[in-house]
Amino acid sequence: MCALAVVALASCQKSDVVEVAQGSAIAFDSFVNKTTKVTEADDMSKANLKAFSVFGWRNNGTAELIFNAQEVTANNGVCTYSPLQYWAAGYNYQFEAVAPVVGTNLTVAAAETGSTLTFTSDSKTDLIWARPSVISYQEATETAPAPVQLTFDHLLSRVMFQVHNYFPAEAAAKITVTDLKIVGAVSQATLTPAATDRAWAPVAGQVADVEFETSKLIDIPAGKGVAATEHQYMIPAALTKVTFKVKLDQAGVENEYDHEIELSGENVDPNAFLAINRSLRINIVLKPENIDPENALYPIEFTADVLAWN
């Protein structure tokens, strides 16, 4: 039985893997922007948000859709669009914005009370959304009119793996992990972000494996050596299972083991779930007791004695 552990994101909190029970190979914890240069997927931030789509309504008793997937360009938070529109007296205004812009992997059923998004995940694209409070003409213009403040929230989960080599430091035991994936992840779903009890609703039959780049998971040294993947994005939904291969190199003598670990059902770590704006680090903790899913490994040891002379 391999070992997984799971951790959830707590703002500005440093979380390190904790010892897991013998025989358990996966544990879960959180990460807070621990990656350096993101190569797998890029988080949307104020600095790198370049464009988004805006929906907007004005209402004086009857709602009118006046911004319908209007593309807005952004440069470090300063936004422009064309053609320009103006506030009109006697109206209240409601706005909603999403990024990436509406297109192939994102469609929006616009509604003043709360739009519904349909998103198809490629695991590399972040999804963010903003909906400020209703703004009246008087509020917008009583002083020098200010731009509408759009503060975006992340709607997906971020997931990364971290591999730990818990063989003793004196062991000739380097570990390499390949073919690492989360199997059967939800790849398309719908969400009404403004809903009080908002939750992603998977589209039936739309699932795909999420594969993680393993080029950094090579020759992890014994003695609690650690290596990690970059994070990817997933639609929050129930996790199914993780599969991967492990190569154990003992001074040039190699063995390879296939692992398949269920992430649902009884006795699963309660932290093993995805949620909106949640970052999940899945720790693969490998040691002599669990690197072979079928049999524990035991050290080859010697004792010595010498027979007396006749």
mmCIF file with all atom_site columns, N, CA and C in Angstrom, residues 265-309:
data_model
loop_
_atom_site.group_PDB
_atom_site.id
_atom_site.type_symbol
_atom_site.label_atom_id
_atom_site.label_alt_id
_atom_site.label_comp_id
_atom_site.label_asym_id
_atom_site.label_entity_id
_atom_site.label_seq_id
_atom_site.pdbx_PDB_ins_code
_atom_site.Cartn_x
_atom_site.Cartn_y
_atom_site.Cartn_z
_atom_site.occupancy
_atom_site.B_iso_or_equiv
_atom_site.pdbx_formal_charge
_atom_site.auth_seq_id
_atom_site.auth_comp_id
_atom_site.auth_asym_id
_atom_site.auth_atom_id
_atom_site.pdbx_PDB_model_num
ATOM 1   N N  . GLY A 1 265 ? -13.831 6.785   -1.110 1.00 0.00 ? 265 GLY A N  1
ATOM 2   C CA . GLY A 1 265 ? -14.264 5.643   -0.317 1.00 0.00 ? 265 GLY A CA 1
ATOM 3   C C  . GLY A 1 265 ? -13.853 5.774   1.138  1.00 0.00 ? 265 GLY A C  1
ATOM 4   N N  . GLU A 1 266 ? -13.922 4.675   1.853  1.00 0.00 ? 266 GLU A N  1
ATOM 5   C CA . GLU A 1 266 ? -13.638 4.683   3.282  1.00 0.00 ? 266 GLU A CA 1
ATOM 6   C C  . GLU A 1 266 ? -12.139 4.833   3.546  1.00 0.00 ? 266 GLU A C  1
ATOM 7   N N  . ASN A 1 267 ? -11.836 5.355   4.718  1.00 0.00 ? 267 ASN A N  1
ATOM 8   C CA . ASN A 1 267 ? -10.453 5.464   5.208  1.00 0.00 ? 267 ASN A CA 1
ATOM 9   C C  . ASN A 1 267 ? -9.573  6.362   4.347  1.00 0.00 ? 267 ASN A C  1
ATOM 10  N N  . VAL A 1 268 ? -10.183 7.316   3.638  1.00 0.00 ? 268 VAL A N  1
ATOM 11  C CA . VAL A 1 268 ? -9.415  8.283   2.855  1.00 0.00 ? 268 VAL A CA 1
ATOM 12  C C  . VAL A 1 268 ? -9.197  9.529   3.699  1.00 0.00 ? 268 VAL A C  1
ATOM 13  N N  . ASP A 1 269 ? -8.015  10.099  3.595  1.00 0.00 ? 269 ASP A N  1
ATOM 14  C CA . ASP A 1 269 ? -7.691  11.325  4.314  1.00 0.00 ? 269 ASP A CA 1
ATOM 15  C C  . ASP A 1 269 ? -8.791  12.364  4.084  1.00 0.00 ? 269 ASP A C  1
ATOM 16  N N  . PRO A 1 270 ? -9.383  12.939  5.137  1.00 0.00 ? 270 PRO A N  1
ATOM 17  C CA . PRO A 1 270 ? -10.471 13.917  4.958  1.00 0.00 ? 270 PRO A CA 1
ATOM 18  C C  . PRO A 1 270 ? -10.014 15.189  4.259  1.00 0.00 ? 270 PRO A C  1
ATOM 19  N N  . ASN A 1 271 ? -8.701  15.433  4.169  1.00 0.00 ? 271 ASN A N  1
ATOM 20  C CA . ASN A 1 271 ? -8.208  16.595  3.447  1.00 0.00 ? 271 ASN A CA 1
ATOM 21  C C  . ASN A 1 271 ? -8.156  16.375  1.939  1.00 0.00 ? 271 ASN A C  1
ATOM 22  N N  . ALA A 1 272 ? -8.435  15.161  1.494  1.00 0.00 ? 272 ALA A N  1
ATOM 23  C CA . ALA A 1 272 ? -8.291  14.822  0.076  1.00 0.00 ? 272 ALA A CA 1
ATOM 24  C C  . ALA A 1 272 ? -9.515  15.258  -0.720 1.00 0.00 ? 272 ALA A C  1
ATOM 25  N N  . PHE A 1 273 ? -9.707  16.553  -0.853 1.00 0.00 ? 273 PHE A N  1
ATOM 26  C CA . PHE A 1 273 ? -10.822 17.036  -1.657 1.00 0.00 ? 273 PHE A CA 1
ATOM 27  C C  . PHE A 1 273 ? -10.426 18.342  -2.349 1.00 0.00 ? 273 PHE A C  1
ATOM 28  N N  . LEU A 1 274 ? -11.115 18.629  -3.427 1.00 0.00 ? 274 LEU A N  1
ATOM 29  C CA . LEU A 1 274 ? -10.919 19.862  -4.169 1.00 0.00 ? 274 LEU A CA 1
ATOM 30  C C  . LEU A 1 274 ? -12.059 20.822  -3.840 1.00 0.00 ? 274 LEU A C  1
ATOM 31  N N  . ALA A 1 275 ? -11.757 22.108  -3.835 1.00 0.00 ? 275 ALA A N  1
ATOM 32  C CA . ALA A 1 275 ? -12.770 23.116  -3.564 1.00 0.00 ? 275 ALA A CA 1
ATOM 33  C C  . ALA A 1 275 ? -12.384 24.399  -4.294 1.00 0.00 ? 275 ALA A C  1
ATOM 34  N N  . ILE A 1 276 ? -13.351 25.274  -4.450 1.00 0.00 ? 276 ILE A N  1
ATOM 35  C CA . ILE A 1 276 ? -13.093 26.556  -5.109 1.00 0.00 ? 276 ILE A CA 1
ATOM 36  C C  . ILE A 1 276 ? -12.013 27.320  -4.349 1.00 0.00 ? 276 ILE A C  1
ATOM 37  N N  . ASN A 1 277 ? -11.030 27.811  -5.100 1.00 0.00 ? 277 ASN A N  1
ATOM 38  C CA . ASN A 1 277 ? -9.928  28.604  -4.545 1.00 0.00 ? 277 ASN A CA 1
ATOM 39  C C  . ASN A 1 277 ? -9.177  27.836  -3.454 1.00 0.00 ? 277 ASN A C  1
ATOM 40  N N  . ARG A 1 278 ? -8.928  26.566  -3.700 1.00 0.00 ? 278 ARG A N  1
ATOM 41  C CA . ARG A 1 278 ? -8.189  25.728  -2.757 1.00 0.00 ? 278 ARG A CA 1
ATOM 42  C C  . ARG A 1 278 ? -6.956  25.158  -3.448 1.00 0.00 ? 278 ARG A C  1
ATOM 43  N N  . SER A 1 279 ? -5.829  25.203  -2.764 1.00 0.00 ? 279 SER A N  1
ATOM 44  C CA . SER A 1 279 ? -4.589  24.640  -3.288 1.00 0.00 ? 279 SER A CA 1
ATOM 45  C C  . SER A 1 279 ? -4.277  23.360  -2.523 1.00 0.00 ? 279 SER A C  1
ATOM 46  N N  . LEU A 1 280 ? -4.080  22.288  -3.259 1.00 0.00 ? 280 LEU A N  1
ATOM 47  C CA . LEU A 1 280 ? -3.899  20.975  -2.665 1.00 0.00 ? 280 LEU A CA 1
ATOM 48  C C  . LEU A 1 280 ? -2.548  20.408  -3.085 1.00 0.00 ? 280 LEU A C  1
ATOM 49  N N  . ARG A 1 281 ? -1.742  20.031  -2.115 1.00 0.00 ? 281 ARG A N  1
ATOM 50  C CA . ARG A 1 281 ? -0.481  19.363  -2.396 1.00 0.00 ? 281 ARG A CA 1
ATOM 51  C C  . ARG A 1 281 ? -0.622  17.900  -2.001 1.00 0.00 ? 281 ARG A C  1
ATOM 52  N N  . ILE A 1 282 ? -0.362  17.024  -2.947 1.00 0.00 ? 282 ILE A N  1
ATOM 53  C CA . ILE A 1 282 ? -0.445  15.587  -2.700 1.00 0.00 ? 282 ILE A CA 1
ATOM 54  C C  . ILE A 1 282 ? 0.974   15.070  -2.502 1.00 0.00 ? 282 ILE A C  1
ATOM 55  N N  . ASN A 1 283 ? 1.257   14.585  -1.320 1.00 0.00 ? 283 ASN A N  1
ATOM 56  C CA . ASN A 1 283 ? 2.587   14.098  -0.956 1.00 0.00 ? 283 ASN A CA 1
ATOM 57  C C  . ASN A 1 283 ? 2.671   12.591  -1.137 1.00 0.00 ? 283 ASN A C  1
ATOM 58  N N  . ILE A 1 284 ? 3.576   12.164  -1.977 1.00 0.00 ? 284 ILE A N  1
ATOM 59  C CA . ILE A 1 284 ? 3.847   10.738  -2.152 1.00 0.00 ? 284 ILE A CA 1
ATOM 60  C C  . ILE A 1 284 ? 5.037   10.410  -1.258 1.00 0.00 ? 284 ILE A C  1
ATOM 61  N N  . VAL A 1 285 ? 4.780   9.643   -0.218 1.00 0.00 ? 285 VAL A N  1
ATOM 62  C CA . VAL A 1 285 ? 5.791   9.352   0.803  1.00 0.00 ? 285 VAL A CA 1
ATOM 63  C C  . VAL A 1 285 ? 6.226   7.899   0.633  1.00 0.00 ? 285 VAL A C  1
ATOM 64  N N  . LEU A 1 286 ? 7.436   7.702   0.131  1.00 0.00 ? 286 LEU A N  1
ATOM 65  C CA . LEU A 1 286 ? 7.914   6.368   -0.212 1.00 0.00 ? 286 LEU A CA 1
ATOM 66  C C  . LEU A 1 286 ? 9.004   5.921   0.749  1.00 0.00 ? 286 LEU A C  1
ATOM 67  N N  . LYS A 1 287 ? 8.878   4.695   1.228  1.00 0.00 ? 287 LYS A N  1
ATOM 68  C CA . LYS A 1 287 ? 9.831   4.136   2.187  1.00 0.00 ? 287 LYS A CA 1
ATOM 69  C C  . LYS A 1 287 ? 9.874   2.627   2.004  1.00 0.00 ? 287 LYS A C  1
ATOM 70  N N  . PRO A 1 288 ? 10.777  1.926   2.687  1.00 0.00 ? 288 PRO A N  1
ATOM 71  C CA . PRO A 1 288 ? 10.898  0.482   2.461  1.00 0.00 ? 288 PRO A CA 1
ATOM 72  C C  . PRO A 1 288 ? 9.595   -0.283  2.649  1.00 0.00 ? 288 PRO A C  1
ATOM 73  N N  . GLU A 1 289 ? 8.734   0.197   3.525  1.00 0.00 ? 289 GLU A N  1
ATOM 74  C CA . GLU A 1 289 ? 7.500   -0.533  3.828  1.00 0.00 ? 289 GLU A CA 1
ATOM 75  C C  . GLU A 1 289 ? 6.466   -0.434  2.712  1.00 0.00 ? 289 GLU A C  1
ATOM 76  N N  . ASN A 1 290 ? 6.571   0.552   1.828  1.00 0.00 ? 290 ASN A N  1
ATOM 77  C CA . ASN A 1 290 ? 5.468   0.736   0.874  1.00 0.00 ? 290 ASN A CA 1
ATOM 78  C C  . ASN A 1 290 ? 5.890   0.969   -0.569 1.00 0.00 ? 290 ASN A C  1
ATOM 79  N N  . ILE A 1 291 ? 7.181   1.056   -0.875 1.00 0.00 ? 291 ILE A N  1
ATOM 80  C CA . ILE A 1 291 ? 7.575   1.349   -2.260 1.00 0.00 ? 291 ILE A CA 1
ATOM 81  C C  . ILE A 1 291 ? 7.141   0.232   -3.196 1.00 0.00 ? 291 ILE A C  1
ATOM 82  N N  . ASP A 1 292 ? 7.173   -0.994  -2.724 1.00 0.00 ? 292 ASP A N  1
ATOM 83  C CA . ASP A 1 292 ? 6.590   -2.130  -3.436 1.00 0.00 ? 292 ASP A CA 1
ATOM 84  C C  . ASP A 1 292 ? 5.173   -2.297  -2.893 1.00 0.00 ? 292 ASP A C  1
ATOM 85  N N  . PRO A 1 293 ? 4.147   -2.102  -3.732 1.00 0.00 ? 293 PRO A N  1
ATOM 86  C CA . PRO A 1 293 ? 2.771   -2.180  -3.220 1.00 0.00 ? 293 PRO A CA 1
ATOM 87  C C  . PRO A 1 293 ? 2.397   -3.551  -2.660 1.00 0.00 ? 293 PRO A C  1
ATOM 88  N N  . GLU A 1 294 ? 3.139   -4.582  -3.054 1.00 0.00 ? 294 GLU A N  1
ATOM 89  C CA . GLU A 1 294 ? 2.780   -5.930  -2.638 1.00 0.00 ? 294 GLU A CA 1
ATOM 90  C C  . GLU A 1 294 ? 3.589   -6.441  -1.450 1.00 0.00 ? 294 GLU A C  1
ATOM 91  N N  . ASN A 1 295 ? 4.837   -6.007  -1.332 1.00 0.00 ? 295 ASN A N  1
ATOM 92  C CA . ASN A 1 295 ? 5.716   -6.570  -0.313 1.00 0.00 ? 295 ASN A CA 1
ATOM 93  C C  . ASN A 1 295 ? 6.616   -5.488  0.279  1.00 0.00 ? 295 ASN A C  1
ATOM 94  N N  . ALA A 1 296 ? 6.804   -5.551  1.576  1.00 0.00 ? 296 ALA A N  1
ATOM 95  C CA . ALA A 1 296 ? 7.753   -4.628  2.209  1.00 0.00 ? 296 ALA A CA 1
ATOM 96  C C  . ALA A 1 296 ? 9.180   -5.027  1.841  1.00 0.00 ? 296 ALA A C  1
ATOM 97  N N  . LEU A 1 297 ? 10.070  -4.042  1.806  1.00 0.00 ? 297 LEU A N  1
ATOM 98  C CA . LEU A 1 297 ? 11.486  -4.317  1.586  1.00 0.00 ? 297 LEU A CA 1
ATOM 99  C C  . LEU A 1 297 ? 12.211  -4.338  2.934  1.00 0.00 ? 297 LEU A C  1
ATOM 100 N N  . TYR A 1 298 ? 13.168  -5.227  3.036  1.00 0.00 ? 298 TYR A N  1
ATOM 101 C CA . TYR A 1 298 ? 13.936  -5.332  4.277  1.00 0.00 ? 298 TYR A CA 1
ATOM 102 C C  . TYR A 1 298 ? 15.419  -5.208  3.952  1.00 0.00 ? 298 TYR A C  1
ATOM 103 N N  . PRO A 1 299 ? 16.181  -4.557  4.816  1.00 0.00 ? 299 PRO A N  1
ATOM 104 C CA . PRO A 1 299 ? 17.603  -4.382  4.534  1.00 0.00 ? 299 PRO A CA 1
ATOM 105 C C  . PRO A 1 299 ? 18.343  -5.721  4.571  1.00 0.00 ? 299 PRO A C  1
ATOM 106 N N  . ILE A 1 300 ? 19.297  -5.851  3.665  1.00 0.00 ? 300 ILE A N  1
ATOM 107 C CA . ILE A 1 300 ? 20.189  -7.013  3.692  1.00 0.00 ? 300 ILE A CA 1
ATOM 108 C C  . ILE A 1 300 ? 21.280  -6.708  4.710  1.00 0.00 ? 300 ILE A C  1
ATOM 109 N N  . GLU A 1 301 ? 21.363  -7.528  5.751  1.00 0.00 ? 301 GLU A N  1
ATOM 110 C CA . GLU A 1 301 ? 22.318  -7.284  6.831  1.00 0.00 ? 301 GLU A CA 1
ATOM 111 C C  . GLU A 1 301 ? 23.180  -8.525  7.042  1.00 0.00 ? 301 GLU A C  1
ATOM 112 N N  . PHE A 1 302 ? 24.312  -8.332  7.663  1.00 0.00 ? 302 PHE A N  1
ATOM 113 C CA . PHE A 1 302 ? 25.252  -9.427  7.906  1.00 0.00 ? 302 PHE A CA 1
ATOM 114 C C  . PHE A 1 302 ? 25.677  -9.439  9.365  1.00 0.00 ? 302 PHE A C  1
ATOM 115 N N  . THR A 1 303 ? 25.968  -10.619 9.832  1.00 0.00 ? 303 THR A N  1
ATOM 116 C CA . THR A 1 303 ? 26.704  -10.776 11.088 1.00 0.00 ? 303 THR A CA 1
ATOM 117 C C  . THR A 1 303 ? 27.936  -11.627 10.773 1.00 0.00 ? 303 THR A C  1
ATOM 118 N N  . ALA A 1 304 ? 28.913  -11.529 11.613 1.00 0.00 ? 304 ALA A N  1
ATOM 119 C CA . ALA A 1 304 ? 30.157  -12.267 11.346 1.00 0.00 ? 304 ALA A CA 1
ATOM 120 C C  . ALA A 1 304 ? 30.632  -13.016 12.580 1.00 0.00 ? 304 ALA A C  1
ATOM 121 N N  . ASP A 1 305 ? 31.195  -14.171 12.352 1.00 0.00 ? 305 ASP A N  1
ATOM 122 C CA . ASP A 1 305 ? 31.825  -14.954 13.407 1.00 0.00 ? 305 ASP A CA 1
ATOM 123 C C  . ASP A 1 305 ? 32.981  -15.716 12.766 1.00 0.00 ? 305 ASP A C  1
ATOM 124 N N  . VAL A 1 306 ? 33.922  -16.134 13.520 1.00 0.00 ? 306 VAL A N  1
ATOM 125 C CA . VAL A 1 306 ? 35.078  -16.898 13.020 1.00 0.00 ? 306 VAL A CA 1
ATOM 126 C C  . VAL A 1 306 ? 35.243  -18.152 13.857 1.00 0.00 ? 306 VAL A C  1
ATOM 127 N N  . LEU A 1 307 ? 35.318  -19.270 13.168 1.00 0.00 ? 307 LEU A N  1
ATOM 128 C CA . LEU A 1 307 ? 35.506  -20.517 13.890 1.00 0.00 ? 307 LEU A CA 1
ATOM 129 C C  . LEU A 1 307 ? 36.895  -20.582 14.512 1.00 0.00 ? 307 LEU A C  1
ATOM 130 N N  . ALA A 1 308 ? 36.955  -21.193 15.620 1.00 0.00 ? 308 ALA A N  1
ATOM 131 C CA . ALA A 1 308 ? 38.262  -21.362 16.278 1.00 0.00 ? 308 ALA A CA 1
ATOM 132 C C  . ALA A 1 308 ? 39.114  -22.380 15.524 1.00 0.00 ? 308 ALA A C  1
ATOM 133 N N  . TRP A 1 309 ? 40.416  -22.277 15.648 1.00 0.00 ? 309 TRP A N  1
ATOM 134 C CA . TRP A 1 309 ? 41.350  -23.277 15.094 1.00 0.00 ? 309 TRP A CA 1
ATOM 135 C C  . TRP A 1 309 ? 41.098  -24.636 15.772 1.00 0.00 ? 309 TRP A C  1
#
